[in-house]
Coordinates of C-alpha atoms in Angstrom, one line a residue:
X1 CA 19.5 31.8 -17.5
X2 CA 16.1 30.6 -18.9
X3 CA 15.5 27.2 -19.9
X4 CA 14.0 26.1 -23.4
X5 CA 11.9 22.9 -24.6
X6 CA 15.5 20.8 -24.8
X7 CA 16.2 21.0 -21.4
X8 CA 12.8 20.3 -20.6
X9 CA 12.4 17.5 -22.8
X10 CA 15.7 15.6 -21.9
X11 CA 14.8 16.2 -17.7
X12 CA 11.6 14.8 -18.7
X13 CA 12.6 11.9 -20.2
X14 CA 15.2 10.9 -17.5
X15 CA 12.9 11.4 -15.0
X16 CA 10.3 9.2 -16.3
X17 CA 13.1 6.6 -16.9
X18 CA 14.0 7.1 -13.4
X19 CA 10.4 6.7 -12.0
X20 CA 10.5 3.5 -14.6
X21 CA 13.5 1.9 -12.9
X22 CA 12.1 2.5 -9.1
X23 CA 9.5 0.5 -10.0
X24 CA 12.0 -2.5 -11.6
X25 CA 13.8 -2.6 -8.9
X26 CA 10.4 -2.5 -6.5
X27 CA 8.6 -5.3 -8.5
X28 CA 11.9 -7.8 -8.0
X29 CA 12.3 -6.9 -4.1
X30 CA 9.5 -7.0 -1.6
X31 CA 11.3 -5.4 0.7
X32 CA 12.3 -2.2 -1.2
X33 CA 8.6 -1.9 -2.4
X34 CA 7.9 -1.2 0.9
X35 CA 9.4 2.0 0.4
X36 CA 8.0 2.6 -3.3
X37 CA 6.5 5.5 -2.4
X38 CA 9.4 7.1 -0.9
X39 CA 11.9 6.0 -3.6
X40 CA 9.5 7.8 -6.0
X41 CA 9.9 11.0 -4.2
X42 CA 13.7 10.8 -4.1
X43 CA 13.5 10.1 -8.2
X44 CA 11.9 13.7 -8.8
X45 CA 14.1 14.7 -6.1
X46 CA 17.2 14.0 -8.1
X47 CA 15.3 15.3 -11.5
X48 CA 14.5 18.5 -9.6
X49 CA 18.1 19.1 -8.7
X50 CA 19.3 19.2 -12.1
X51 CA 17.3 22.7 -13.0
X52 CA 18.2 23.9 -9.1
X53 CA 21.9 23.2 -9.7
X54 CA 21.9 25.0 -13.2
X55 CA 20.2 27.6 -13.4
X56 CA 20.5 28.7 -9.7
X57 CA 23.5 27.4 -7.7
X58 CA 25.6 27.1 -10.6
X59 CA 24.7 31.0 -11.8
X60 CA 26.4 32.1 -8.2
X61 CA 28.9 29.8 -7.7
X62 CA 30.2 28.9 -11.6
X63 CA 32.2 25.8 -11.5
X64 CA 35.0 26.1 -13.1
X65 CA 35.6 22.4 -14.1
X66 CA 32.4 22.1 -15.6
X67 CA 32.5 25.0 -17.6
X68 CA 35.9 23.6 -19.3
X69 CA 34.6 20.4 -19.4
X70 CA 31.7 21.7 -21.3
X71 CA 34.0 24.5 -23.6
X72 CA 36.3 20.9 -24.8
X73 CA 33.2 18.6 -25.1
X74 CA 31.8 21.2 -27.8
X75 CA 35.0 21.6 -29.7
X76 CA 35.4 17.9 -29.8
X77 CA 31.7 17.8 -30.8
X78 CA 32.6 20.4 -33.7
X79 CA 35.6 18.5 -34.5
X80 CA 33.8 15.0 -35.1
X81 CA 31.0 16.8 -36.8
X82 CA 33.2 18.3 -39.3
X83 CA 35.7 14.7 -39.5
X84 CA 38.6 16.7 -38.4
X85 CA 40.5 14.1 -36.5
X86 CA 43.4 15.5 -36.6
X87 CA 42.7 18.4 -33.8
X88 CA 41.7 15.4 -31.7
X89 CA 44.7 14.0 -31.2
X90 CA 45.8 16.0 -28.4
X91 CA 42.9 16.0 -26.7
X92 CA 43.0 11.4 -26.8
X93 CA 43.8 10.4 -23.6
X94 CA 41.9 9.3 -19.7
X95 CA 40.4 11.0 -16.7
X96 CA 39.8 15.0 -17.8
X97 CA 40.0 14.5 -21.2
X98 CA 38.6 10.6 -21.8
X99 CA 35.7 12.6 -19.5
X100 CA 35.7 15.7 -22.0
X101 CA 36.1 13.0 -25.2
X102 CA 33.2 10.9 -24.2
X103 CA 30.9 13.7 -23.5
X104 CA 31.9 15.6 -26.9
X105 CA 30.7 12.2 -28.5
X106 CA 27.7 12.5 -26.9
X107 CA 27.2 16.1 -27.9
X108 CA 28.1 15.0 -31.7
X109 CA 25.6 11.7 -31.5
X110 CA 22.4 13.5 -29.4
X111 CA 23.3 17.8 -29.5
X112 CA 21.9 17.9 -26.3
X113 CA 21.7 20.9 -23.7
X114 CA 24.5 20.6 -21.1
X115 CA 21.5 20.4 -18.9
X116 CA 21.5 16.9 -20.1
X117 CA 24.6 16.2 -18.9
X118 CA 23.4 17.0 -15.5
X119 CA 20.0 15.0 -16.0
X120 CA 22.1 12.0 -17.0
X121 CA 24.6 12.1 -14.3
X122 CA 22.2 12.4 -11.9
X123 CA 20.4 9.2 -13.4
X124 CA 23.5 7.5 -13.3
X125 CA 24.4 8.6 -9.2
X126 CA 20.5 7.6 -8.2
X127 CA 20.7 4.4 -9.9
X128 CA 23.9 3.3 -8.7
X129 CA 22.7 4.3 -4.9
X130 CA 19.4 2.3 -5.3
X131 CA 21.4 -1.0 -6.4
X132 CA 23.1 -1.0 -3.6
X133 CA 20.3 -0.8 -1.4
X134 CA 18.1 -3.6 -3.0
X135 CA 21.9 -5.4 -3.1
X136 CA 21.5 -5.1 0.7
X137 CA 18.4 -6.4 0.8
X138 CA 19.0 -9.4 -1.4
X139 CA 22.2 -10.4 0.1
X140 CA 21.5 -10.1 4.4
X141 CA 17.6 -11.2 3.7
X142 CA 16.4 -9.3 6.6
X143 CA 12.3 -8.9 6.8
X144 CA 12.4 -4.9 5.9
X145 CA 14.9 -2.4 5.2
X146 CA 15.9 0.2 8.1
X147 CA 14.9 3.8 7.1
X148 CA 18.4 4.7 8.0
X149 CA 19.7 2.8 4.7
X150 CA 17.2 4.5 2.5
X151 CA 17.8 8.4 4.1
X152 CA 21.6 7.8 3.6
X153 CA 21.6 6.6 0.0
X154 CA 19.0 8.2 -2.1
X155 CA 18.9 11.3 0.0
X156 CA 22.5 11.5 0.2
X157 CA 22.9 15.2 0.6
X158 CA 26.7 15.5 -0.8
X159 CA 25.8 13.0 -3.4
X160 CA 22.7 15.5 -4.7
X161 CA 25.3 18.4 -4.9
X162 CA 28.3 16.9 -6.3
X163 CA 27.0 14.0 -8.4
X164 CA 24.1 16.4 -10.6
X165 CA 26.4 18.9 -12.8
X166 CA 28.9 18.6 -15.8
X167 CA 32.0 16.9 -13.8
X168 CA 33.2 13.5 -13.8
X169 CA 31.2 12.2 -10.3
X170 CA 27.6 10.9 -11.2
X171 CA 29.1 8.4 -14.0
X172 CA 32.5 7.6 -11.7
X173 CA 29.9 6.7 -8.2
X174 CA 27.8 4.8 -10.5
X175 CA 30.9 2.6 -12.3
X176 CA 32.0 1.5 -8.6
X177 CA 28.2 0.9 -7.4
X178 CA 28.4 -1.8 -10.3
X179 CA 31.5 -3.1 -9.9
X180 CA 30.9 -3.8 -6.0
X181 CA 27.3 -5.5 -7.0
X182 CA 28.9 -7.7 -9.1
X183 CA 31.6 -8.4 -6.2
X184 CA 28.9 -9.3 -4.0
X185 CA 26.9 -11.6 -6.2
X186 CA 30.0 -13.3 -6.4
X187 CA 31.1 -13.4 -2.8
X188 CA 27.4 -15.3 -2.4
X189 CA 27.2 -17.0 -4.9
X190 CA 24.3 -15.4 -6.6
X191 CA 26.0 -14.8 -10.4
X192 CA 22.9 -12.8 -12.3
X193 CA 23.3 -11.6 -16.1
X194 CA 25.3 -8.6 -14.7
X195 CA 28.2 -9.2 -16.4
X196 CA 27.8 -6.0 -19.2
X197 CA 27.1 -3.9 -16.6
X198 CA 29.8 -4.9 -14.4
X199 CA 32.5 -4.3 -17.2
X200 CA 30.7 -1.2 -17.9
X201 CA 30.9 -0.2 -14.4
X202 CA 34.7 -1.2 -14.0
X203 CA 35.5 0.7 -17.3
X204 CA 33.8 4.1 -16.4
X205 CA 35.8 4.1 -13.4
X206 CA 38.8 3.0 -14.6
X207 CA 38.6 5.4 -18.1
X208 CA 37.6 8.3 -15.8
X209 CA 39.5 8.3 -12.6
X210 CA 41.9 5.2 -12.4
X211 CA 43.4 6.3 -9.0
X212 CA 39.7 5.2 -7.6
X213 CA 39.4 2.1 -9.9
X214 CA 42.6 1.1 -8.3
X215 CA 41.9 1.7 -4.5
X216 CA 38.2 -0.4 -4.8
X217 CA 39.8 -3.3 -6.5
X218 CA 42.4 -3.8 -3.7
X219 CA 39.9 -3.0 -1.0
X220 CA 37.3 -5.8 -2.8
X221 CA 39.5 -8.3 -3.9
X222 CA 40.7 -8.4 0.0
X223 CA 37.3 -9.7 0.9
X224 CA 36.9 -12.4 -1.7
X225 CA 40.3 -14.0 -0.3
X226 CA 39.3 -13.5 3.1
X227 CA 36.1 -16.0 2.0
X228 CA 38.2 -18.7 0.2
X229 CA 41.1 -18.4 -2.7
X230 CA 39.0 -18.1 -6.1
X231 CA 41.7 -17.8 -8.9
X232 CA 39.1 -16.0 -11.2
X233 CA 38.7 -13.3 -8.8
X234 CA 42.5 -12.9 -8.3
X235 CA 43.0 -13.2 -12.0
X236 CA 40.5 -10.4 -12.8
X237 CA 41.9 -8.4 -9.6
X238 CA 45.6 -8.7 -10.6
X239 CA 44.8 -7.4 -14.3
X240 CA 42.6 -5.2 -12.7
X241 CA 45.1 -3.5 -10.7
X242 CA 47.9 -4.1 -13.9
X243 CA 45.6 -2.0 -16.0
X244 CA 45.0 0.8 -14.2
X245 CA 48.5 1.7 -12.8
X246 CA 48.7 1.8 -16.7
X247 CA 46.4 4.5 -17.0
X248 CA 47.7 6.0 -14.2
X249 CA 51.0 6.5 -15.7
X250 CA 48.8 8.1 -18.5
X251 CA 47.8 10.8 -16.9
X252 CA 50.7 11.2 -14.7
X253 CA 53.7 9.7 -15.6
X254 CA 55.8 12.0 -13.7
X255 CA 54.4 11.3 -10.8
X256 CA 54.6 7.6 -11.3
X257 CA 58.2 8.1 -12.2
X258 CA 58.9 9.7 -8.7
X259 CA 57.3 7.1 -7.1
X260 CA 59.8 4.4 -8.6
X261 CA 62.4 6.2 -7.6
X262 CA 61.7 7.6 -4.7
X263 CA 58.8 5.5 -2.8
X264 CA 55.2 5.5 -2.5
X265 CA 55.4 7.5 0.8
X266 CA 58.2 9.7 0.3
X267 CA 56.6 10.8 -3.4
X268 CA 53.1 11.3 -2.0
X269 CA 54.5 13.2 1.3
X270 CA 56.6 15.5 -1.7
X271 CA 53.0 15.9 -3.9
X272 CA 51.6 17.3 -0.4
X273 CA 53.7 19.8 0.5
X274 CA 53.6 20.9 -3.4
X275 CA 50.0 21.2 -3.5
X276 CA 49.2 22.3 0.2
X277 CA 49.2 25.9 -0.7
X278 CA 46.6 25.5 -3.7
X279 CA 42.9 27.0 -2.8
X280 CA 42.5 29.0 -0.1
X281 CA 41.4 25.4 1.9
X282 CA 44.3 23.9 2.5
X283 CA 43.9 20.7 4.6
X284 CA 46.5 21.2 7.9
X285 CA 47.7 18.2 9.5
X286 CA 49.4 17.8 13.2
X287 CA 53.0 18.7 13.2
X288 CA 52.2 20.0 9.5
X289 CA 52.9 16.3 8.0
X290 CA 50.2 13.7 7.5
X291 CA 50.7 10.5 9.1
X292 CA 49.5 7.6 6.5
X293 CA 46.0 5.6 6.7
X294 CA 45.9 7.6 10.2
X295 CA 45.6 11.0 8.9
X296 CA 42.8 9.6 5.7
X297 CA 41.0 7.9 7.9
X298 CA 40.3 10.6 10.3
X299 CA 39.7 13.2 7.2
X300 CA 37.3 10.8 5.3
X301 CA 34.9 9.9 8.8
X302 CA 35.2 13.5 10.9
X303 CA 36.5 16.4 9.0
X304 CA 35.8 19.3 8.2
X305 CA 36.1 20.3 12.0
X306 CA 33.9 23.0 13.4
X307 CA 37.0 25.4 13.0
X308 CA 37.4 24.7 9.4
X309 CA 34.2 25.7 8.4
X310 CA 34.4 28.6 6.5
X311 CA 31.5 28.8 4.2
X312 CA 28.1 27.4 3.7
X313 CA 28.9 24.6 1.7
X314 CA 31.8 23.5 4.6
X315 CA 29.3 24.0 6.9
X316 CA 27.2 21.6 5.0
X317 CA 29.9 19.0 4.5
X318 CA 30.7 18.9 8.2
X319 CA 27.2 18.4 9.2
X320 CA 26.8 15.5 7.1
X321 CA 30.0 13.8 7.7
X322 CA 29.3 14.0 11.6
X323 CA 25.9 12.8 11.1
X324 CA 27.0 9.8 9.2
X325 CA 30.0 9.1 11.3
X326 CA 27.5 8.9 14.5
X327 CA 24.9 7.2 12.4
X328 CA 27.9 4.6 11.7
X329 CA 29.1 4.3 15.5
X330 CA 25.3 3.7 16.6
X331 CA 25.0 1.1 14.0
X332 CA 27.4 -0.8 14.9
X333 CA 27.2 -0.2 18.9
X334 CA 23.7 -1.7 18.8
X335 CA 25.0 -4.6 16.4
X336 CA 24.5 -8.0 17.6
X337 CA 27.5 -10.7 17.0
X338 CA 29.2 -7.6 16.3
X339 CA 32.7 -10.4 15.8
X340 CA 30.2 -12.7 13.5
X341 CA 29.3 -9.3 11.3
X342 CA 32.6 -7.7 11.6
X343 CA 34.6 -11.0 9.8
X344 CA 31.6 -11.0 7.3
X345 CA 33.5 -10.9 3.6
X346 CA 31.4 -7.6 2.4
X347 CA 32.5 -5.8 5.4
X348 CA 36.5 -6.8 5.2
X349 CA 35.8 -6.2 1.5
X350 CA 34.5 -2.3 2.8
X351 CA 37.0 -1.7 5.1
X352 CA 39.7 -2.9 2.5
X353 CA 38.5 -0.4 0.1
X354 CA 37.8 2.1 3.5
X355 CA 41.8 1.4 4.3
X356 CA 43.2 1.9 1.2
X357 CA 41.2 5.0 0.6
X358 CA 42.5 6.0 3.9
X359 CA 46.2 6.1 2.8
X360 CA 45.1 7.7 -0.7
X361 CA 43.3 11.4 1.8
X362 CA 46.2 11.2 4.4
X363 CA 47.6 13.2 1.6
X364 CA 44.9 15.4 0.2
X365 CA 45.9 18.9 0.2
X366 CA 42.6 20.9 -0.8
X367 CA 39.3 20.5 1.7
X368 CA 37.1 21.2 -1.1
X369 CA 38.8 18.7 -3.4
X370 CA 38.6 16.0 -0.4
X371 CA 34.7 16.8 0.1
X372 CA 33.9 16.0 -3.8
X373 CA 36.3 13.3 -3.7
X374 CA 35.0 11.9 -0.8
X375 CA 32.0 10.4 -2.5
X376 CA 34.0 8.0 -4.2
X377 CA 34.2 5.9 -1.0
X378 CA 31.1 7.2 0.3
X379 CA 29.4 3.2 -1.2
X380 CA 32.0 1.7 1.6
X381 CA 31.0 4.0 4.6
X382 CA 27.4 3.3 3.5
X383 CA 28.0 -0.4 3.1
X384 CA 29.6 0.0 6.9
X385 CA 26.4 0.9 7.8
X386 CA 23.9 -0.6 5.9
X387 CA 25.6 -4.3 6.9
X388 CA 25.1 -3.6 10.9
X389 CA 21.6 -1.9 10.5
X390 CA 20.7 -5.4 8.6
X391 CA 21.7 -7.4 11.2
X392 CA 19.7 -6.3 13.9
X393 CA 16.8 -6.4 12.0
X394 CA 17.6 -9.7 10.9
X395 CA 18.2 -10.3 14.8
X396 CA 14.9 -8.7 15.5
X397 CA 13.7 -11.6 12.8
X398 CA 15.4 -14.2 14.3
X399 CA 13.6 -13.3 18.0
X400 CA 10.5 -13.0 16.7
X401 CA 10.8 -16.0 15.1
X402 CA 11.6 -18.2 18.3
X403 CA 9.4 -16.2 19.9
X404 CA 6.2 -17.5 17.3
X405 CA 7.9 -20.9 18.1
X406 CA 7.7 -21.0 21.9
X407 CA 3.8 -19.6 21.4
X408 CA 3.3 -22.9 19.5
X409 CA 4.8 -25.1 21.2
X410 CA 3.0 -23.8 24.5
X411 CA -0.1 -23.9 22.2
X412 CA 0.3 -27.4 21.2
X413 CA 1.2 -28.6 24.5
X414 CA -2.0 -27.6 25.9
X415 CA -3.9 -28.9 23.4
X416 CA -1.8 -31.8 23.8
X417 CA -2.7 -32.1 28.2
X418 CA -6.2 -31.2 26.8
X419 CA -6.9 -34.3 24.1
X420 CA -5.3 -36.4 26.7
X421 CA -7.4 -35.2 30.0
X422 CA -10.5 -36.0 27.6
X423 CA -8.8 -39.5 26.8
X424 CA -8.9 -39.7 30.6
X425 CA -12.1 -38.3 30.9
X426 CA -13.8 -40.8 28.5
X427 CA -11.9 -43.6 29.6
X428 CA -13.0 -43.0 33.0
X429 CA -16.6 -43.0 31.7
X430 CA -16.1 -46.5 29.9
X431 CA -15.5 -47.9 33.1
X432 CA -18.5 -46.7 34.9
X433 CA -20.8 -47.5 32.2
X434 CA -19.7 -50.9 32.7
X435 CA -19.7 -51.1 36.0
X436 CA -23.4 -50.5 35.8
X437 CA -24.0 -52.7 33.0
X438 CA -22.2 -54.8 35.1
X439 CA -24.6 -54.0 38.0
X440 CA -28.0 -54.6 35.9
X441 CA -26.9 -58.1 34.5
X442 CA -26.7 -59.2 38.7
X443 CA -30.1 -57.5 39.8
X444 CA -31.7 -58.5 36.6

């Protein structure tokens, strides 16, 4: 497939705004400008995986949800074009077709290439990513930022696959980047003019997959009570969580039914065994039933397993999830006052998104579905270890720091024995001159 001045133009343009807001976010943080140059290279790295994942991995391996994401987004393009309403009505709704609706609009207002939609998804993924690194930054204070922080979030490897292309992913990890900002500037204190993007953020997630939107608000609103009882924060959480079980029983209200009847367990236990046969990756589980949070947890941190790799982009997926999962245990083996930085609000507020998350994959029935899904939480595993990394550095700070102190104080105290051992000195002097004035006066 060849490319034309559109596609061209539009990756331009993004790329440029990209570049633009790497150096915002580098002006306002001393610490990230540090890495300017790096960050730089990332932004073209994102730009340059939008014409790599269309018109070369896409060509060999056509996705099949983009490609009827893309066929409705047209026909609801054509439809508001031509002011015929009246084929939309079926189409009104959240997650696949509030994605597909949105994007047609977009199509209707702009008649961009789809390559756009990869360009602009891709924006969306990066700029979410670097947020929460200068949010890092901002919030632990530390004198740099660890190059560990930086390779996991901007050169996210699963996040440059599965974030730049025509599915729901870029805008959805962008919408919770922005909605756990805003939960940390409020957690410290530090309210900024955020609020847009914040309900932005919460809306994109919550229009586009509401199952997510639910599991981050419990996880988040755990930390802000852990800190102290702010009834704005439980207000917003509780209608938070209100709203989207509403839009859950949009999209499925079948499900939603079973689970009222039936239980939260027993349903999702039945959904498993429904679904474990779809794909030809279905995720096996000990004594072929998942055990809850257990059975998540372990598939979110370490799995695929070396014997589940079957093809190159398993093979991928494994690598990077046991890289990050060591990364994570050295982080926070090497963390000082790991009890101090464990009871921290942000981290209870990541492992309550990381827990709830956890019950949500114990039953996930497709390996593929759980590796793109995956990168929904990915902001909490990262947060788990960005928030240890910052510590010892901040450690290091706080060392060096003392250290500087005891060098001045032995530098003062010898200037100190010096100034008086001259006193002496001169004193000493004083006498003897007189003693000889003394002297003169009698022989004279």
């Amino acid at each position: 497939m060849s490319t034309d001045s559109a596609d061209i133009t539009w990756c331009i343009c993004l790329g440029l705004l990209l570049q633009g807001l790497t150096l915002y976010y580098c002006s306002k943080n001393d610490r990230l400008n540090r890495w300017r140059f790096l960050l730089h290279i990332s932004a073209f790295l994102w730009i340059a995986m939008v014409f790599l994942k269309r018109f070369y991995i896409d060509q060999i391996l056509p996705p099949r949800d983009a490609i009827s994401h893309e066929m409705w987004a047209r026909h609801v393009a054509e439809c508001l074009a031509h002011q015929d309403f009246d084929n939309l009505t079926h189409i009104l709704g959240i997650g696949n077709r509030g994605y597909r609706l949105v994007l047609g609009a977009f199509y209707w207002l702009t008649d961009a290439p789809q390559t756009a939609t990869y360009a602009v998804h891709a924006s969306l993924a990066y700029w979410g990513l670097l947020s929460m690194v200068d949010l890092y930054s901002q919030h632990f204070r530390a004198s740099r930022i660890p190059f560990v922080v930086i390779a996991l979030s901007v050169f996210c490897p699963s996040a440059l696959f599965w974030t730049v292309g025509n599915i729901k992913e870029g805008a959805a990890l962008w919408g919770i980047c922005m909605t756990t900002r805003f939960t940390y500037m409020y957690l410290s204190k530090r309210k900024r003019k955020i609020q847009f993007l914040t309900i932005l953020g919460a809306g994109t997630i919550a229009f586009f997959r509401p199952q997510m939107a639910v599991l981050w608000i419990v996880g988040l609103a755990g930390g802000t009570i852990k800190k102290d009882v702010k009834p704005g924060m439980i207000v917003v959480s509780l209608v938070g969580v209100v709203v989207t079980f509403y839009l859950i029983q949009m999209v499925a209200p079948a499900v939603v039914d079973k689970i009222v009847k039936n239980g939260l367990l027993e349903t999702a236990q039945e959904e498993y065994e429904l679904r474990a046969s779809i794909g030809n990756s279905a995720i096996n589980f000990r004594n072929g039933v998942p055990t809850p949070f257990i059975s998540g947890g372990i598939l979110l941190l370490t799995r695929p397993w070396p014997n589940e790799v079957h093809n190159i982009s398993s093979l991928f997926a494994g690598v990077e999830t046991w890289f990050v999962f060591v990364i994570l245990c050295y982080q926070w083996i090497r963390c000082p006052d790991r009890k101090m930085v464990l009871m921290h609000p942000l981290t209870m507020s990541l492992l309550g998104a990381l827990f709830c998350f956890s019950f949500y994959f114990s039953f996930m029935y497709n390996m593929g579905l759980m590796v793109r899904q995956r990168l929904m939480v990915y902001p909490a595993i990262l947060g788990l270890v960005a928030i240890p990394a910052f510590a010892r550095v901040m450690k290091e700070d706080w060392m060096q720091r003392q250290a500087a102190e005891k060098k001045r104080n032995a530098v003062a105290q010898l200037h100190s024995v010096a100034a008086k051992k001259s006193e002496s000195d001169s004193e000493v002097a004083d006498v003897e001159t007189s003693r000889q004035n003394a002297r003169d006066r009698r022989s004279a």
